[in-house]
mmCIF file of C-alpha atoms in Angstrom:
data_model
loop_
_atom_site.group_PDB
_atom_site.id
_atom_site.type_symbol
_atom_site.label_atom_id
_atom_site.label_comp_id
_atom_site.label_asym_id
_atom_site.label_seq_id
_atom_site.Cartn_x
_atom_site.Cartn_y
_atom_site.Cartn_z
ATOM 1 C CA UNK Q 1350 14.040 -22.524 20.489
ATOM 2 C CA UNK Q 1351 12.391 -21.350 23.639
ATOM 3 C CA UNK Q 1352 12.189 -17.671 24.980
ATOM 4 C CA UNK Q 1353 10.409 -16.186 27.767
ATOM 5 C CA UNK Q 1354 8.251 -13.467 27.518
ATOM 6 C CA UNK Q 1355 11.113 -11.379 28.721
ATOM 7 C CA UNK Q 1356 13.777 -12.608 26.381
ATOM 8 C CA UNK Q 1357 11.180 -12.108 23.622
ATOM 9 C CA UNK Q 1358 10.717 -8.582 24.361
ATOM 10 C CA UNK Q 1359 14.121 -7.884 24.584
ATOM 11 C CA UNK Q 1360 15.276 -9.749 21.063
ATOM 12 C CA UNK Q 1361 12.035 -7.811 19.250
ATOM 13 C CA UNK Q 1362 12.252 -4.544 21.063
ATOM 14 C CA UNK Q 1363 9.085 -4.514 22.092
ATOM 15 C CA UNK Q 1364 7.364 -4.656 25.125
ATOM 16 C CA UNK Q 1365 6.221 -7.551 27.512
ATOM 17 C CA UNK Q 1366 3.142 -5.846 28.052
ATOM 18 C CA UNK Q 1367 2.479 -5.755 24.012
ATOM 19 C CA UNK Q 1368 3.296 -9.040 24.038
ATOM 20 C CA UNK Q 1369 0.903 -9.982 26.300
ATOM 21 C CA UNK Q 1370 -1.705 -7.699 24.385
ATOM 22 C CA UNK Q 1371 -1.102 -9.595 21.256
ATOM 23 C CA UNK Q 1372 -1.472 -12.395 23.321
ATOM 24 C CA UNK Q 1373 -5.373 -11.603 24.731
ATOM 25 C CA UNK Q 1374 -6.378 -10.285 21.113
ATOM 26 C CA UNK Q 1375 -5.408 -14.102 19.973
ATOM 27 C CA UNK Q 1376 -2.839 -12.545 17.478
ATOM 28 C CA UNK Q 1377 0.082 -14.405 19.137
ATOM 29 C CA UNK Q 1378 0.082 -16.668 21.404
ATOM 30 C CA UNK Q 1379 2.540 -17.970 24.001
ATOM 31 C CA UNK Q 1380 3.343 -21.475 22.203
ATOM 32 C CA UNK Q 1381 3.397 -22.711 25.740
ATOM 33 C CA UNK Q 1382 2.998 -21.154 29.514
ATOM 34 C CA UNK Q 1383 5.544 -22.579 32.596
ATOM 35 C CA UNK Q 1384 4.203 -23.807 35.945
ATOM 36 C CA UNK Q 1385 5.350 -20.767 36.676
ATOM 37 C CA UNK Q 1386 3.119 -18.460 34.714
ATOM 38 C CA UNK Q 1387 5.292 -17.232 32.210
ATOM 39 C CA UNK Q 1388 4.665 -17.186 28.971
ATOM 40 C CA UNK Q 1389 7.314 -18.975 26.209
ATOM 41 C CA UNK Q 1390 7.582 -18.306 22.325
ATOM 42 C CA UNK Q 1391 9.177 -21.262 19.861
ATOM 43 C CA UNK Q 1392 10.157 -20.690 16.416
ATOM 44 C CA UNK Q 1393 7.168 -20.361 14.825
ATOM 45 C CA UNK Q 1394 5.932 -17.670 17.277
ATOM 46 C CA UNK Q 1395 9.391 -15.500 16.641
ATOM 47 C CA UNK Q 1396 8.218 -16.070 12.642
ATOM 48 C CA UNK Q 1397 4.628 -14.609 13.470
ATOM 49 C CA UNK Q 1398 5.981 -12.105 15.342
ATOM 50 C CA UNK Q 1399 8.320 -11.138 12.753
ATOM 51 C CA UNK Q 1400 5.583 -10.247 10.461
ATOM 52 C CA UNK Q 1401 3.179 -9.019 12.862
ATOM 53 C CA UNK Q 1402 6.060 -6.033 13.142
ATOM 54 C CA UNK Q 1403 6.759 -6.391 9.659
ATOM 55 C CA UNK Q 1404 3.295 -5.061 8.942
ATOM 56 C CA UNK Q 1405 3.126 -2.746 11.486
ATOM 57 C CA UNK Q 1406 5.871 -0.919 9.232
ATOM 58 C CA UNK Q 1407 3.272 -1.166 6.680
ATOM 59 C CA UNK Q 1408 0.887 1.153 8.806
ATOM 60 C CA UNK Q 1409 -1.578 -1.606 9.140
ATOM 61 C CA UNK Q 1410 -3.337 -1.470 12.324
ATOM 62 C CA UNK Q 1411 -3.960 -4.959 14.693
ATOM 63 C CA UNK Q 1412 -7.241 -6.068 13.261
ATOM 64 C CA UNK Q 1413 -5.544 -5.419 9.568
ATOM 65 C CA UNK Q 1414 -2.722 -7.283 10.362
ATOM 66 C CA UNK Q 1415 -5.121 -10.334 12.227
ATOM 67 C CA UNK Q 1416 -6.932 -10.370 9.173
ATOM 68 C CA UNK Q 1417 -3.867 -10.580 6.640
ATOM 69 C CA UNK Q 1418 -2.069 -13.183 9.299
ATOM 70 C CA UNK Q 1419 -5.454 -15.425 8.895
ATOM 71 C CA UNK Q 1420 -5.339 -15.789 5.271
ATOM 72 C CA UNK Q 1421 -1.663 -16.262 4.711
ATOM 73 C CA UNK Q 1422 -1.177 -20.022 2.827
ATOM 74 C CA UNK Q 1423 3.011 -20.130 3.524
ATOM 75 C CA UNK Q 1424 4.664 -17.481 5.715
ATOM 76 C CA UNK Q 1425 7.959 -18.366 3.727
ATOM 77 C CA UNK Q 1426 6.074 -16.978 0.424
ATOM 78 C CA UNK Q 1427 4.801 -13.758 2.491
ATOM 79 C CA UNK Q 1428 8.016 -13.019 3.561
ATOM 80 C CA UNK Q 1429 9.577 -13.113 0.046
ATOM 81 C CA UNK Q 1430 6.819 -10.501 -0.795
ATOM 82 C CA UNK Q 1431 7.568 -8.186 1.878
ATOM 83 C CA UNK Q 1432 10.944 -8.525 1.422
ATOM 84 C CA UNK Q 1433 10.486 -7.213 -2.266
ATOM 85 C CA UNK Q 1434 8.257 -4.368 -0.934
ATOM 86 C CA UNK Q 1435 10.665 -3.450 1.564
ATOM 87 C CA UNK Q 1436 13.518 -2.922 -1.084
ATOM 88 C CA UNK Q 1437 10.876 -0.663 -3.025
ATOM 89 C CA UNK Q 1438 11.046 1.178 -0.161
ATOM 90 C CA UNK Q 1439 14.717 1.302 0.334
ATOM 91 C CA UNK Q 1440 15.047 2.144 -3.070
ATOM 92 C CA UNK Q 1441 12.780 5.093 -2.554
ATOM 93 C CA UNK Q 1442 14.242 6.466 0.397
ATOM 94 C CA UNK Q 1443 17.567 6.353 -1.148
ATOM 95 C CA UNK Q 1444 16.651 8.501 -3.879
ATOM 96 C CA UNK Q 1445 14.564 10.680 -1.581
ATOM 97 C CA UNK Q 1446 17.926 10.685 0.458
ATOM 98 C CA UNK Q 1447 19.542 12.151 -2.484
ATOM 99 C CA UNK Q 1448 17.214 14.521 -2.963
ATOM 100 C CA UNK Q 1449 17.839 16.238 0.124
ATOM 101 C CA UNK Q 1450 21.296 16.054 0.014
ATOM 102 C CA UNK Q 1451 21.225 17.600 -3.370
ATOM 103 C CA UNK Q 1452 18.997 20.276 -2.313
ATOM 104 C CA UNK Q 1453 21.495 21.387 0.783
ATOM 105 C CA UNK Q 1454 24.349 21.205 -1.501
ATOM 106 C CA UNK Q 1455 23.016 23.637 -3.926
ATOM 107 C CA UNK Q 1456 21.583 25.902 -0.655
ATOM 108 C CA UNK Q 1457 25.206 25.854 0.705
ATOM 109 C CA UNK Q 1458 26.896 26.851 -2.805
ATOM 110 C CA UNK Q 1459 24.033 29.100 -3.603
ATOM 111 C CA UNK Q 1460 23.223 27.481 -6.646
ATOM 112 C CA UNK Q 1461 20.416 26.792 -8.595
ATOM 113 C CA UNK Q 1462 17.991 24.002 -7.040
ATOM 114 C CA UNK Q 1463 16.403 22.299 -10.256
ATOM 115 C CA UNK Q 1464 12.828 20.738 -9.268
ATOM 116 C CA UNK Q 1465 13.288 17.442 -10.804
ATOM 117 C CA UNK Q 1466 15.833 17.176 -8.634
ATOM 118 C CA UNK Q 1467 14.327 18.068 -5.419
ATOM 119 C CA UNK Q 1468 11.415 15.890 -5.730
ATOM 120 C CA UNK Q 1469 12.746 13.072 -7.100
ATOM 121 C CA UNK Q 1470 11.670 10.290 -4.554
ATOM 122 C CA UNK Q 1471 8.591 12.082 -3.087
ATOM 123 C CA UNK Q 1472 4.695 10.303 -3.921
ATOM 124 C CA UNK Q 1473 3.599 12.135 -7.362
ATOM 125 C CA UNK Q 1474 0.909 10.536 -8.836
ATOM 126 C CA UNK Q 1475 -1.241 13.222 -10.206
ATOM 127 C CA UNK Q 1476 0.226 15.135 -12.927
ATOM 128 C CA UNK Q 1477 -2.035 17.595 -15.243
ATOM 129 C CA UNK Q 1478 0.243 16.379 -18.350
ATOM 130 C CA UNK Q 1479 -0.412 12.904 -18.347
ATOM 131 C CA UNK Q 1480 -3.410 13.219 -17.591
ATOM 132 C CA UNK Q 1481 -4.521 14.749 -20.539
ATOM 133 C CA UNK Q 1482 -2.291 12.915 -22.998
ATOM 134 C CA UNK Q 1483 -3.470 9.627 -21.914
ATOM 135 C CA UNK Q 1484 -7.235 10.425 -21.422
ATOM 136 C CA UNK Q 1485 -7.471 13.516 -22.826
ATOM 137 C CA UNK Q 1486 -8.025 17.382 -22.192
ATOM 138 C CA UNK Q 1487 -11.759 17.017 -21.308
ATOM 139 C CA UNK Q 1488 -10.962 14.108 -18.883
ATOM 140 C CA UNK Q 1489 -8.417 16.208 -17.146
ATOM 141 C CA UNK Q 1490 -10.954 19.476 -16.512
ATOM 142 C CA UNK Q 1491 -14.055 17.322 -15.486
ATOM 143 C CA UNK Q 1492 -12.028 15.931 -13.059
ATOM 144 C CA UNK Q 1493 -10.227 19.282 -12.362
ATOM 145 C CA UNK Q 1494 -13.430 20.749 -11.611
ATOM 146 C CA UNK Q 1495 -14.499 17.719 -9.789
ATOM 147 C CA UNK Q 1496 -11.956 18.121 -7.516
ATOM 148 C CA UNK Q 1497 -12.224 21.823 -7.089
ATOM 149 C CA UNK Q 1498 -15.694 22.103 -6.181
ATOM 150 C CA UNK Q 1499 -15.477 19.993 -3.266
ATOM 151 C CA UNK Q 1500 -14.754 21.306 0.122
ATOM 152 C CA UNK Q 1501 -11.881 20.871 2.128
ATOM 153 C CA UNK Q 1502 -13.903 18.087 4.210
ATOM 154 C CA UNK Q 1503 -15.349 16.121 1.303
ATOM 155 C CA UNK Q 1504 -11.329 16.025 0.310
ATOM 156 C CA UNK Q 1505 -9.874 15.285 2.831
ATOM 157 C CA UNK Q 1506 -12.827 11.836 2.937
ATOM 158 C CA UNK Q 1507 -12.106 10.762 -0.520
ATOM 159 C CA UNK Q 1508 -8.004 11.103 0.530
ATOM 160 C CA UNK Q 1509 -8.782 8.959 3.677
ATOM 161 C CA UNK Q 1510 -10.806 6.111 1.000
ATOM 162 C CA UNK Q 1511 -8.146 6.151 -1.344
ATOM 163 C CA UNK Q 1512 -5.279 5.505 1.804
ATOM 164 C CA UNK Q 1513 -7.671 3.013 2.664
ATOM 165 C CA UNK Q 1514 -7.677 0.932 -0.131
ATOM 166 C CA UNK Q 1515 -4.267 1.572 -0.695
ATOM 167 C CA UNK Q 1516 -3.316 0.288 2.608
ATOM 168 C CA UNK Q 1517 -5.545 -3.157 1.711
ATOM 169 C CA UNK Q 1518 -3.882 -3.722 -1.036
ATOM 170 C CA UNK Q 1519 -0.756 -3.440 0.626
ATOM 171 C CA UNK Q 1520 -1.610 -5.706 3.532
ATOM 172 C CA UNK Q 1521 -3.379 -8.334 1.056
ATOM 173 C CA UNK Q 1522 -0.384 -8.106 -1.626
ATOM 174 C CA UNK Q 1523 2.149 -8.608 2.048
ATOM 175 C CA UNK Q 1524 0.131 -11.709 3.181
ATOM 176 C CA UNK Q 1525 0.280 -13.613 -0.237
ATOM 177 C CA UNK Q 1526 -2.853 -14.192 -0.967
ATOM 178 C CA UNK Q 1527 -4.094 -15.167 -4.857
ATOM 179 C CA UNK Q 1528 -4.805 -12.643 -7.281
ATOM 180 C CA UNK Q 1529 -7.848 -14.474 -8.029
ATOM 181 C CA UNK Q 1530 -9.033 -15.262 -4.177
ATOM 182 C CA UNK Q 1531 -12.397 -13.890 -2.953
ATOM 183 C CA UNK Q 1532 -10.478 -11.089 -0.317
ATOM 184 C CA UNK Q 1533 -8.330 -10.103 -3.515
ATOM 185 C CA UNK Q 1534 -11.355 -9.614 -5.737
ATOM 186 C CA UNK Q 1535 -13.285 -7.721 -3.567
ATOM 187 C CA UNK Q 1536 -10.817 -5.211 -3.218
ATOM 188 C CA UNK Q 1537 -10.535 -5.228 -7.155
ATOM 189 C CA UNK Q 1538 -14.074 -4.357 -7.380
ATOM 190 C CA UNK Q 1539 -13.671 -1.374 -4.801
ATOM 191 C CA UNK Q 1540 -10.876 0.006 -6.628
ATOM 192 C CA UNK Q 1541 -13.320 0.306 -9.841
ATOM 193 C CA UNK Q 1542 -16.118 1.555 -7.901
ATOM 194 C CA UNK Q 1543 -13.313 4.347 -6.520
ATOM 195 C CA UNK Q 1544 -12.174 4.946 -9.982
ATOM 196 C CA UNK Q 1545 -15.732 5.234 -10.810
ATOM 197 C CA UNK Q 1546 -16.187 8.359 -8.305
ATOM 198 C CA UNK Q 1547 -13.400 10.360 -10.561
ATOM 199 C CA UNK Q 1548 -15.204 12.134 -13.369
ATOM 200 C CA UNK Q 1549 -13.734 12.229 -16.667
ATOM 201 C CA UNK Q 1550 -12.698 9.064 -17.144
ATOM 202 C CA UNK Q 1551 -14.095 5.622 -18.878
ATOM 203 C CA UNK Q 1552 -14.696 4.051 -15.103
ATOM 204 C CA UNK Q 1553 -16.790 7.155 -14.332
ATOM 205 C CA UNK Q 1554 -20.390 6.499 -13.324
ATOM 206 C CA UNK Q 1555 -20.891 10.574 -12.965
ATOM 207 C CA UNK Q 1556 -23.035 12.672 -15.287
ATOM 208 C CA UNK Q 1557 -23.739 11.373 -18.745
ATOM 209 C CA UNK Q 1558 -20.872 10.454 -20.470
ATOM 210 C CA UNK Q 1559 -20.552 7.257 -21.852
ATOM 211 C CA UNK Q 1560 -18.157 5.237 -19.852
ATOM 212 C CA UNK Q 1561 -16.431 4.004 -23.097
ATOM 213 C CA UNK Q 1562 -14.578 0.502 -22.804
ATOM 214 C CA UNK Q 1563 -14.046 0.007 -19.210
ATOM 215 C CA UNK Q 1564 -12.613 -3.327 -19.394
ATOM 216 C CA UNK Q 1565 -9.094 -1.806 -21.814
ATOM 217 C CA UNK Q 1566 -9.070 1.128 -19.436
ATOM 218 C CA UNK Q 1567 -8.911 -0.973 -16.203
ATOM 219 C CA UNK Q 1568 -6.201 -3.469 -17.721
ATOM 220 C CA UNK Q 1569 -4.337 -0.844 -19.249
ATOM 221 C CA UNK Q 1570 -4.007 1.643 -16.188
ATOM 222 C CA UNK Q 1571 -3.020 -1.644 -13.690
ATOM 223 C CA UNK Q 1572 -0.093 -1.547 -16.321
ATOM 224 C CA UNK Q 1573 0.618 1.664 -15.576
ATOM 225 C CA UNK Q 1574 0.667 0.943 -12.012
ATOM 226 C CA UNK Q 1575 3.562 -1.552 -12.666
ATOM 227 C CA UNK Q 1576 5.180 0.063 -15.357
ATOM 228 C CA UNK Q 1577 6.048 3.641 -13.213
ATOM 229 C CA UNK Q 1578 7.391 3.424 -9.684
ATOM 230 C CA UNK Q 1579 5.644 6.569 -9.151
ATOM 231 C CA UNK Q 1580 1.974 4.736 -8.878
ATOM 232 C CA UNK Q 1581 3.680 1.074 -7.938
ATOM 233 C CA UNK Q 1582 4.396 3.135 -4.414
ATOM 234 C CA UNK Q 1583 0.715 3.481 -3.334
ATOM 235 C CA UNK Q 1584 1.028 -0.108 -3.281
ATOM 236 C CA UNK Q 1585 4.514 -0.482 -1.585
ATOM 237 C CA UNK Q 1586 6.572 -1.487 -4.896
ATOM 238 C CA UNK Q 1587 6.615 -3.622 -7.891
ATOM 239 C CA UNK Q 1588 5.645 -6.374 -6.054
ATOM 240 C CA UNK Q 1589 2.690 -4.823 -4.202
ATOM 241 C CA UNK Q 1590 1.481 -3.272 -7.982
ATOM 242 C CA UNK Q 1591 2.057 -6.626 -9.738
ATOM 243 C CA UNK Q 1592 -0.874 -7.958 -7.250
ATOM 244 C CA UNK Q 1593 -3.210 -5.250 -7.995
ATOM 245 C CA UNK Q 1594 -2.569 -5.488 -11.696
ATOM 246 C CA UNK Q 1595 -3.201 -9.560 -11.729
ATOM 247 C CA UNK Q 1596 -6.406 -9.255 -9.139
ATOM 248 C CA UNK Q 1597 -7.530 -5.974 -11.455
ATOM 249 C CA UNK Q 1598 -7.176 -8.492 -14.901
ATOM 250 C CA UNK Q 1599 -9.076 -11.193 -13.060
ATOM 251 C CA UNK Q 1600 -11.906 -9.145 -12.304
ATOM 252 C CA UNK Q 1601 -11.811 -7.293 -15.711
ATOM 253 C CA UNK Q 1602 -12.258 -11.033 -17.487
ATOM 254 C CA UNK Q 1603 -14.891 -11.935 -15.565
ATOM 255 C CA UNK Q 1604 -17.171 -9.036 -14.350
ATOM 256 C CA UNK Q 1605 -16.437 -6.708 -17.424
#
């Protein structure tokens, strides 16, 4: 297989000039340029590409997706990942679909729109009940009032960390990397130094309360992460979840 930059563009839907772009940045490079100038993509180039878009779904900006395209061991085994975290997402949007079309329904009949049913398919991952029966009242109002007596700024900065590290996890989960890889623990120890900035619970490092056994909290709640689809979204599925609860154990094992 042998396209020009043109044909490229056209097949992908993108742009020559992107092309090109991802061409200076080193992210893809013509596999070979013509006497004539041109620039030509083989096989393997269309397969880069592929996930190069792929991720871009993923909201993963260039240097993101350079970094996750570096450390990839067997595109074949990436793309079976973001294949599963793409039907995540289909699944989601088809009950989020749903949602919607249950909500105009009732509208148009005048009925009754039950809220279970409206938001079914929508990102909840805080909820006050839960909270407190898995941690407890006291963890649930420390980090009530945490949250509270922050302004709207200091908010809206912890939101943008959490996306962040979200969005990492995503990306390393999507380029296959181990569980137990240097990249993948280092993002296992940021997400217990974030859940260590929440007060109220054992990963807490806030006030004076004892921290209580870290290690059972941290493998228990990367469970949770893979056992409800409600917290396995921050991290694009199952799939995505699974990696964060495997990179989570291997950290708890050896640096708690």
């Amino acid at each position: 297989m042998d396209l020009s930059i043109q044909q490229l563009a056209q097949q992908s839907g993108t742009t020559s000039r992107t092309l090109r772009h991802y061409g200076d940045i080193g992210l893809l490079p013509p596999s070979r340029i013509a006497s004539n100038g041109y620039r030509h993509y083989d096989q393997a180039a269309l397969v880069r590409l592929q996930r190069i878009l792929l991720l871009r779904e993923l909201g993963l900006g260039l240097p993101a997706i350079a970094s996750v395209l570096e450390h990839e061991t067997s595109p074949a085994a990436a793309l079976r990942t973001h294949v599963d975290l793409l039907r995540a997402e289909q699944a989601r949007l088809v009950r989020l679909i749903a949602s919607v079309e249950k909500t105009i329904a009732a509208q148009e009949k005048g009925e009754e729109i039950m809220a279970e049913k409206m938001f079914d398919g929508f990102d909840h991952t805080h909820y006050k009940e839960e909270v407190q029966q898995r941690w407890g009242k006291d963890a649930y109002a420390r980090s009530d009032s945490w949250w509270r007596g922050m302004d709207a700024a200091s908010q809206q900065t912890w939101k943008d960390r959490l996306a962040t590290l979200n969005s990492d996890w995503s990306a390393a989960a999507a380029s296959g990397m181990a569980a137990d890889s240097t990249a993948a623990q280092k993002l296992a120890r940021r997400h217990v130094e974030w859940l260590g900035s929440i007060p109220g619970t054992p990963a807490s490092t806030s006030g004076s309360t004892p921290r209580g056994n870290l290690k059972d909290y941290i493998l228990g709640l990367s469970e949770i992460y893979v056992a409800d689809e409600r917290f396995a979204a921050n991290y694009g599925g199952t799939a995505g979840a699974t990696f964060v609860r495997d990179a989570l154990a291997v950290y708890a094992e050896r640096e708690l």
